[in-house]
CSV table of C-alpha atoms in Angstrom, one decimal:
chain,number,residue,atom,x,y,z
Z,14,UNK,CA,58.9,133.4,153.0
Z,15,UNK,CA,60.0,130.4,150.5
Z,16,UNK,CA,62.5,132.9,149.0
Z,17,UNK,CA,64.1,133.5,152.5
Z,18,UNK,CA,64.1,129.9,153.4
Z,19,UNK,CA,65.9,128.8,150.1
Z,20,UNK,CA,68.5,131.6,150.5
Z,21,UNK,CA,69.2,130.7,154.2
Z,22,UNK,CA,69.3,126.9,152.9
Z,23,UNK,CA,71.9,127.9,150.3
Z,24,UNK,CA,74.1,130.0,152.8
Z,25,UNK,CA,74.1,127.1,155.2
Z,26,UNK,CA,75.2,124.6,152.2
Z,27,UNK,CA,78.1,127.1,151.3
Z,28,UNK,CA,79.3,127.8,154.8
Z,29,UNK,CA,79.3,124.0,155.6
Z,30,UNK,CA,81.1,123.4,152.5
Z,31,UNK,CA,83.8,126.0,153.3
Z,32,UNK,CA,83.9,124.4,156.9
Z,33,UNK,CA,84.1,120.8,155.7
Z,34,UNK,CA,86.0,120.6,152.4
Z,35,UNK,CA,85.1,116.9,152.3
Z,36,UNK,CA,81.6,117.9,151.1
Z,37,UNK,CA,82.9,119.5,148.0
Z,38,UNK,CA,85.5,116.7,147.1
Z,39,UNK,CA,85.7,115.3,143.7
Z,40,UNK,CA,88.0,112.5,144.4
Z,41,UNK,CA,86.3,109.1,144.7
Z,42,UNK,CA,86.6,107.8,148.1
Z,43,UNK,CA,87.6,104.3,146.9
Z,44,UNK,CA,90.5,105.8,144.8
Z,45,UNK,CA,91.5,107.8,147.8
Z,46,UNK,CA,91.6,104.8,150.0
Z,47,UNK,CA,93.8,103.1,147.6
Z,48,UNK,CA,96.2,106.0,147.0
Z,49,UNK,CA,96.7,106.2,150.8
Z,50,UNK,CA,97.5,102.6,150.8
Z,51,UNK,CA,100.1,103.0,148.2
Z,52,UNK,CA,101.6,105.9,150.2
Z,53,UNK,CA,101.8,103.7,153.3
Z,54,UNK,CA,103.3,100.8,151.2
Z,55,UNK,CA,106.1,103.3,150.1
Z,56,UNK,CA,106.7,104.4,153.7
Z,57,UNK,CA,105.2,107.9,153.4
Z,58,UNK,CA,108.0,109.3,151.3
Z,59,UNK,CA,108.3,113.2,151.2
Z,60,UNK,CA,107.4,113.0,147.4
Z,61,UNK,CA,104.1,112.1,148.4
Z,62,UNK,CA,103.5,114.6,151.1
Z,63,UNK,CA,100.7,116.2,149.5
Z,64,UNK,CA,98.8,113.1,149.7
Z,65,UNK,CA,96.7,114.0,152.8
Z,66,UNK,CA,93.4,112.4,153.9
Z,67,UNK,CA,91.8,115.9,154.3
Z,68,UNK,CA,92.6,117.1,150.9
Z,69,UNK,CA,90.9,116.3,147.5
Z,70,UNK,CA,92.9,113.4,145.8
Z,71,UNK,CA,92.5,115.1,142.4
Z,72,UNK,CA,94.7,117.9,143.7
Z,73,UNK,CA,97.5,115.5,144.9
Z,74,UNK,CA,100.9,115.6,143.4
Z,75,UNK,CA,101.4,113.1,140.2
Z,76,UNK,CA,97.6,112.2,140.5
Z,77,UNK,CA,95.1,113.2,137.7
Z,78,UNK,CA,91.3,112.6,137.9
Z,79,UNK,CA,89.0,112.3,134.8
Z,80,UNK,CA,87.1,115.8,134.5
Z,81,UNK,CA,83.7,113.9,134.0
Z,82,UNK,CA,83.8,110.9,136.4
Z,83,UNK,CA,86.3,112.3,138.9
Z,84,UNK,CA,87.9,108.8,138.8
Z,85,UNK,CA,91.7,108.7,139.0
Z,86,UNK,CA,93.0,108.0,135.5
Z,87,UNK,CA,96.6,108.9,135.9
Z,88,UNK,CA,99.5,108.0,138.2
Z,89,UNK,CA,102.8,109.6,137.2
Z,90,UNK,CA,105.6,109.4,139.7
Z,91,UNK,CA,108.9,110.8,138.3
Z,92,UNK,CA,112.4,111.7,139.5
Z,93,UNK,CA,113.2,109.6,142.6
Z,94,UNK,CA,111.8,109.7,146.1
Z,95,UNK,CA,110.4,106.2,146.1
Z,96,UNK,CA,111.9,103.1,147.3
Z,97,UNK,CA,111.0,99.4,147.6
Z,98,UNK,CA,108.7,97.3,145.1
Z,99,UNK,CA,105.7,98.6,143.3
Z,100,UNK,CA,102.6,98.2,145.7
Z,101,UNK,CA,100.1,95.7,144.6
Z,102,UNK,CA,97.4,98.3,145.4
Z,103,UNK,CA,98.2,100.0,142.0
Z,104,UNK,CA,96.0,97.3,140.5
Z,105,UNK,CA,92.9,98.7,142.4
Z,106,UNK,CA,92.7,101.8,140.5
Z,107,UNK,CA,90.3,100.5,137.9
Z,108,UNK,CA,90.2,103.5,135.9
Z,109,UNK,CA,93.8,104.2,135.4
Z,110,UNK,CA,94.8,104.9,131.8
Z,111,UNK,CA,98.5,106.3,132.6
Z,112,UNK,CA,100.6,104.5,134.8
Z,113,UNK,CA,104.4,105.9,135.2
Z,114,UNK,CA,107.2,105.0,137.4
Z,115,UNK,CA,110.3,106.9,135.7
Z,116,UNK,CA,113.9,107.6,137.1
Z,117,UNK,CA,113.2,105.9,140.2
Z,118,UNK,CA,116.6,104.0,141.0
Z,119,UNK,CA,115.5,102.7,144.3
Z,120,UNK,CA,112.4,100.9,142.9
Z,121,UNK,CA,113.0,97.3,143.0
Z,122,UNK,CA,111.5,93.8,142.7
Z,123,UNK,CA,109.5,92.6,139.8
Z,124,UNK,CA,106.9,94.1,137.6
Z,125,UNK,CA,103.8,94.2,139.9
Z,126,UNK,CA,101.3,91.4,138.8
Z,127,UNK,CA,98.2,93.4,139.7
Z,128,UNK,CA,98.9,95.6,137.0
Z,129,UNK,CA,97.1,92.9,134.9
Z,130,UNK,CA,93.8,94.2,136.5
Z,131,UNK,CA,94.3,97.7,135.0
Z,132,UNK,CA,92.1,97.1,131.8
Z,133,UNK,CA,91.7,100.7,130.8
Z,134,UNK,CA,95.5,101.3,130.8
Z,135,UNK,CA,96.7,103.0,127.7
Z,136,UNK,CA,100.2,104.0,128.7
Z,137,UNK,CA,102.5,101.8,131.1
Z,138,UNK,CA,106.0,103.3,131.5
Z,139,UNK,CA,108.4,101.8,134.0
Z,140,UNK,CA,111.8,103.1,133.1
Z,141,UNK,CA,115.1,104.0,134.6
Z,142,UNK,CA,114.5,101.9,137.7
Z,143,UNK,CA,116.1,99.0,139.3
Z,144,UNK,CA,113.1,96.6,138.6
Z,145,UNK,CA,114.1,93.0,137.9
Z,146,UNK,CA,112.8,89.8,136.8
Z,147,UNK,CA,111.1,89.0,133.5
Z,148,UNK,CA,108.9,90.9,131.0
Z,149,UNK,CA,105.6,89.2,132.3
Z,150,UNK,CA,103.4,87.3,129.9
Z,151,UNK,CA,100.2,88.9,131.6
Z,152,UNK,CA,100.9,92.4,129.7
Z,153,UNK,CA,99.4,90.9,126.8
Z,154,UNK,CA,96.1,91.1,128.6
Z,155,UNK,CA,96.2,95.0,128.6
Z,156,UNK,CA,94.5,95.3,125.4
Z,157,UNK,CA,94.1,99.1,125.5
Z,158,UNK,CA,97.9,99.7,125.6
Z,159,UNK,CA,99.2,102.0,123.0
Z,160,UNK,CA,102.6,102.7,124.5
Z,161,UNK,CA,104.7,100.3,126.6
Z,162,UNK,CA,108.0,101.2,128.1
Z,163,UNK,CA,110.1,99.0,130.1
Z,164,UNK,CA,113.5,100.4,129.2
Z,165,UNK,CA,116.6,101.1,131.5
Z,166,UNK,CA,115.9,98.4,134.1
Z,167,UNK,CA,117.2,95.1,135.0
Z,168,UNK,CA,114.9,92.7,133.3
Z,169,UNK,CA,116.2,89.5,132.3
Z,170,UNK,CA,114.9,86.3,130.5
Z,171,UNK,CA,113.2,86.2,127.2
Z,172,UNK,CA,110.7,88.4,125.4
Z,173,UNK,CA,107.2,87.0,125.5
Z,174,UNK,CA,105.9,86.4,122.1
Z,175,UNK,CA,102.2,87.4,123.5
Z,176,UNK,CA,103.2,91.1,123.3
Z,177,UNK,CA,102.2,91.0,119.5
Z,178,UNK,CA,98.6,90.2,120.6
Z,179,UNK,CA,98.2,93.8,121.9
Z,180,UNK,CA,95.8,95.2,119.2
Z,181,UNK,CA,96.4,98.9,119.8
Z,182,UNK,CA,100.1,99.0,120.6
Z,183,UNK,CA,101.9,101.8,118.7
Z,184,UNK,CA,105.3,101.9,120.5
Z,185,UNK,CA,107.6,99.1,122.5
Z,186,UNK,CA,110.3,99.9,124.2
Z,187,UNK,CA,112.3,97.2,126.0
Z,188,UNK,CA,115.7,98.6,125.3
Z,189,UNK,CA,118.6,98.8,127.9
Z,190,UNK,CA,117.9,95.6,129.9
Z,191,UNK,CA,119.5,92.2,130.1
Z,192,UNK,CA,117.4,90.3,128.0
Z,193,UNK,CA,118.3,87.2,126.4
Z,194,UNK,CA,117.0,84.7,123.7
Z,195,UNK,CA,115.8,85.5,120.2
Z,196,UNK,CA,113.4,88.1,119.0
Z,197,UNK,CA,109.9,86.4,118.8
Z,198,UNK,CA,108.6,85.3,115.3
Z,199,UNK,CA,105.3,86.9,116.4
Z,200,UNK,CA,107.0,90.3,116.2
Z,201,UNK,CA,106.0,90.3,112.5
Z,202,UNK,CA,102.4,90.2,113.5
Z,203,UNK,CA,101.8,93.5,115.2
Z,204,UNK,CA,98.6,95.1,114.1
Z,205,UNK,CA,97.1,98.3,113.3
Z,206,UNK,CA,99.0,101.4,114.1
Z,207,UNK,CA,102.4,99.8,115.3
Z,208,UNK,CA,105.1,102.1,114.6
Z,209,UNK,CA,108.4,101.8,116.7
Z,210,UNK,CA,110.4,98.8,118.2
Z,211,UNK,CA,113.1,99.2,120.5
Z,212,UNK,CA,115.0,96.3,121.5
Z,213,UNK,CA,118.6,97.7,121.8
Z,214,UNK,CA,121.3,97.3,124.6
Z,215,UNK,CA,120.3,93.6,125.6
Z,216,UNK,CA,121.8,90.2,125.0
Z,217,UNK,CA,119.3,89.1,122.4
Z,218,UNK,CA,120.8,86.4,120.1
Z,219,UNK,CA,119.9,84.1,117.1
Z,220,UNK,CA,118.7,85.2,113.9
Z,221,UNK,CA,116.2,87.8,113.1
Z,222,UNK,CA,112.9,86.1,112.2
Z,223,UNK,CA,111.9,86.2,108.7
Z,224,UNK,CA,108.4,87.2,109.7
Z,225,UNK,CA,109.6,90.7,110.5
Z,226,UNK,CA,109.6,91.1,106.7
Z,227,UNK,CA,105.8,91.9,107.4
Z,228,UNK,CA,106.9,94.7,109.6
Z,229,UNK,CA,106.5,98.3,108.2
Z,230,UNK,CA,107.3,100.7,111.1
Z,231,UNK,CA,108.9,104.1,111.4
Z,232,UNK,CA,111.8,103.1,113.8
Z,233,UNK,CA,113.6,99.8,114.5
Z,234,UNK,CA,116.4,99.6,116.8
Z,235,UNK,CA,118.0,96.2,117.4
Z,236,UNK,CA,121.4,97.8,118.2
Z,237,UNK,CA,124.1,96.4,120.7
Z,238,UNK,CA,122.9,92.7,120.9
Z,239,UNK,CA,124.3,89.5,119.6
Z,240,UNK,CA,122.0,89.0,116.7
Z,241,UNK,CA,123.4,87.0,113.8
Z,242,UNK,CA,122.7,86.2,109.9
Z,243,UNK,CA,120.5,88.2,107.8
Z,244,UNK,CA,118.6,91.5,108.2
Z,245,UNK,CA,117.8,92.3,104.7
Z,246,UNK,CA,113.9,91.5,105.5
Z,247,UNK,CA,113.6,94.8,107.4
Z,248,UNK,CA,114.0,96.7,104.3
Z,249,UNK,CA,112.2,97.0,101.0
Z,250,UNK,CA,111.2,99.6,98.3
Z,251,UNK,CA,107.7,100.0,99.7
Z,252,UNK,CA,108.4,100.1,103.2
Z,253,UNK,CA,108.0,103.6,105.2
Z,254,UNK,CA,110.6,103.0,107.7
Z,255,UNK,CA,112.7,105.9,108.5
Z,256,UNK,CA,115.2,104.9,111.1
Z,257,UNK,CA,117.1,101.6,111.4
Z,258,UNK,CA,119.8,101.0,113.7
Z,259,UNK,CA,121.4,97.5,113.8
Z,260,UNK,CA,124.8,98.5,114.9
Z,261,UNK,CA,127.1,96.3,117.1
Z,262,UNK,CA,125.8,92.8,116.4
Z,263,UNK,CA,127.0,89.8,114.6
Z,264,UNK,CA,124.9,90.2,111.3
Z,265,UNK,CA,126.2,88.8,108.0
Z,266,UNK,CA,124.4,89.4,104.8
Z,267,UNK,CA,125.1,91.0,101.3
Z,268,UNK,CA,124.3,94.8,101.3
Z,269,UNK,CA,124.4,95.0,97.6
Z,270,UNK,CA,121.2,92.8,97.3
Z,271,UNK,CA,119.1,95.0,99.7
Z,272,UNK,CA,116.5,97.3,98.4
Z,273,UNK,CA,116.2,100.4,100.3
Z,274,UNK,CA,113.1,102.8,100.4
Z,275,UNK,CA,113.3,106.5,99.7
Z,276,UNK,CA,111.7,107.1,103.3
Z,277,UNK,CA,115.0,106.0,105.0
Z,278,UNK,CA,116.5,109.0,107.0
Z,279,UNK,CA,119.0,107.2,109.4
Z,280,UNK,CA,120.8,103.9,109.0
Z,281,UNK,CA,123.5,102.5,111.3
Z,282,UNK,CA,125.0,99.1,110.4
Z,283,UNK,CA,128.2,99.8,112.2
Z,284,UNK,CA,130.3,96.9,113.7
Z,285,UNK,CA,128.9,93.8,112.1
Z,286,UNK,CA,130.1,91.4,109.3
Z,287,UNK,CA,128.2,92.7,106.5
Z,288,UNK,CA,129.7,92.2,103.0
Z,289,UNK,CA,129.0,93.4,99.5
Z,290,UNK,CA,129.1,96.7,98.2
Z,291,UNK,CA,127.0,100.0,99.0
Z,292,UNK,CA,123.8,99.8,96.6
Z,293,UNK,CA,123.0,102.7,94.2
Z,294,UNK,CA,119.6,102.7,95.8
Z,295,UNK,CA,121.0,104.5,99.0
Z,296,UNK,CA,121.4,107.7,96.7
Z,297,UNK,CA,117.7,107.9,95.9
Z,298,UNK,CA,116.5,108.9,99.3
Z,299,UNK,CA,117.0,111.7,101.8
Z,300,UNK,CA,119.6,110.0,104.2
Z,301,UNK,CA,120.4,112.5,107.3
Z,302,UNK,CA,122.7,109.9,108.8
Z,303,UNK,CA,124.7,106.8,107.7
Z,304,UNK,CA,127.3,104.5,109.3
Z,305,UNK,CA,128.5,101.4,108.0
Z,306,UNK,CA,132.0,101.6,109.4
Z,307,UNK,CA,133.7,98.1,110.7
Z,308,UNK,CA,132.1,95.7,108.2
Z,309,UNK,CA,133.5,93.8,105.5
Z,310,UNK,CA,132.2,96.1,102.4
Z,311,UNK,CA,134.0,96.6,99.3
Z,312,UNK,CA,133.7,98.4,95.9
Z,313,UNK,CA,133.0,102.1,95.0
Z,314,UNK,CA,130.9,104.3,97.0
Z,315,UNK,CA,128.0,105.3,94.7
Z,316,UNK,CA,128.0,108.9,93.7
Z,317,UNK,CA,124.9,110.8,94.3
Z,318,UNK,CA,122.4,111.7,97.0
Z,319,UNK,CA,124.0,112.4,100.2
Z,320,UNK,CA,126.7,109.7,100.2
Z,321,UNK,CA,129.5,112.1,99.6
Z,322,UNK,CA,128.2,114.5,102.3
Z,323,UNK,CA,129.3,112.2,105.2
Z,324,UNK,CA,132.8,112.2,106.2
Z,325,UNK,CA,135.4,109.2,106.0
Z,326,UNK,CA,134.3,107.7,109.5
Z,327,UNK,CA,131.0,106.7,108.0
Z,328,UNK,CA,132.8,104.3,105.8
Z,329,UNK,CA,136.3,103.3,107.3
Z,330,UNK,CA,137.4,99.9,108.4
Z,331,UNK,CA,135.8,97.9,105.7
Z,332,UNK,CA,137.5,95.4,103.3
Z,333,UNK,CA,138.0,97.5,100.3
Z,334,UNK,CA,135.6,100.2,100.0
Z,335,UNK,CA,136.9,103.4,97.9
Z,336,UNK,CA,135.8,106.6,96.3
Z,337,UNK,CA,134.8,109.9,97.8
Z,338,UNK,CA,134.9,110.6,100.9
Z,339,UNK,CA,137.6,107.7,100.9
Z,340,UNK,CA,140.4,107.6,98.7
Z,341,UNK,CA,139.6,107.0,95.0
Z,342,UNK,CA,139.6,103.5,93.5
Z,343,UNK,CA,142.6,102.1,91.9
C-alpha cells in the first residue's frame, strides 16, 4: 500500500510539473520581476521577446543564472534593438557579475547610478553606444571589477582619479570618447594584476604624470590625444610592457636617452615632436611593429634586430634620420 501511494504521489507531482512549468522553474522570482521591469522600461523591444512571464528566466535570451544558486549573474545585450536610457532596475540584480550593453547605438543618457549597487560585478562593458555624461566616480565602489570598458561612447569631462582604487582591476578601456583634462596622477598606483590601459582617441591634455613610471603593464595606448612633454617614464629595461602607442600627440622628449625592455613588440610614436636619435637598445628586442615617422629624429638608424626589416614609411618625415631603409648617411 505504501509503495502504491508513493508511486501515485510521484506521478501526481510529475504531471503537475508538466502542466505547470512554474513549479520546475529555476529562476529566482525577485530576479524575474526585475528583468520584466527592465523589459518594460525599454518599451518591450523585439530583442527581449523571449522574456515571457511563463518561461524560466534562466532560459531567456542574454540572461545567465548561476548553476548552484540559480540567481541571475549575467546580462549581456549585444547588437542593437534597445533605445532609451539604461533602466535603474539593473541595480536590483544583486548577484550580477557580468553586465554588458555593446553595439547599442540608441542607448542614451548617463551611466546609470544604480550600477553602484552591483557589488558582485566583475565585468562592466558599456561600449559602442550613445551614452553621454561623465565617467562616474561611483565606479570605484565596485571592488570586484576586473574588466571595465566604456569605449566608443560620448563620455565627456575628466577621468576620475578614484578608478585606481579598484584593487582587482586588470583592464581599463576609456578610449574613443570626448574626455578632457589630464591623466590622473593616481594611475601610477594600480594594484595587483593590472595589465592594460586604453585612453586613446580622446582630448586628454597636459603632461603624462611621472607617477606612471611605476606602471608595468602589457599594453599602453594613449594615442590621438593632446598630451605633451615627456613620455620616457613609461619605458624601462626591467618592464614587461609589450605594446605602447603614443602616436598623434604633442610629446616632446629625447628618444636617445630612453631605455627599452626586450619585451617590447610594438612601438608607435608617429606624429609627435620627439627629438634625439633611435637608441641601439631597440635592436635588442623582438619588435614586430615600429613607427617613428613625423617627428624630429636625427642620426643613423642602428643596424641590427628588426630595424632594417621595416620599410621607409616607418622612419620618414624626420629631421635628419639616415641609413637603411632610408638613404645612407653622408
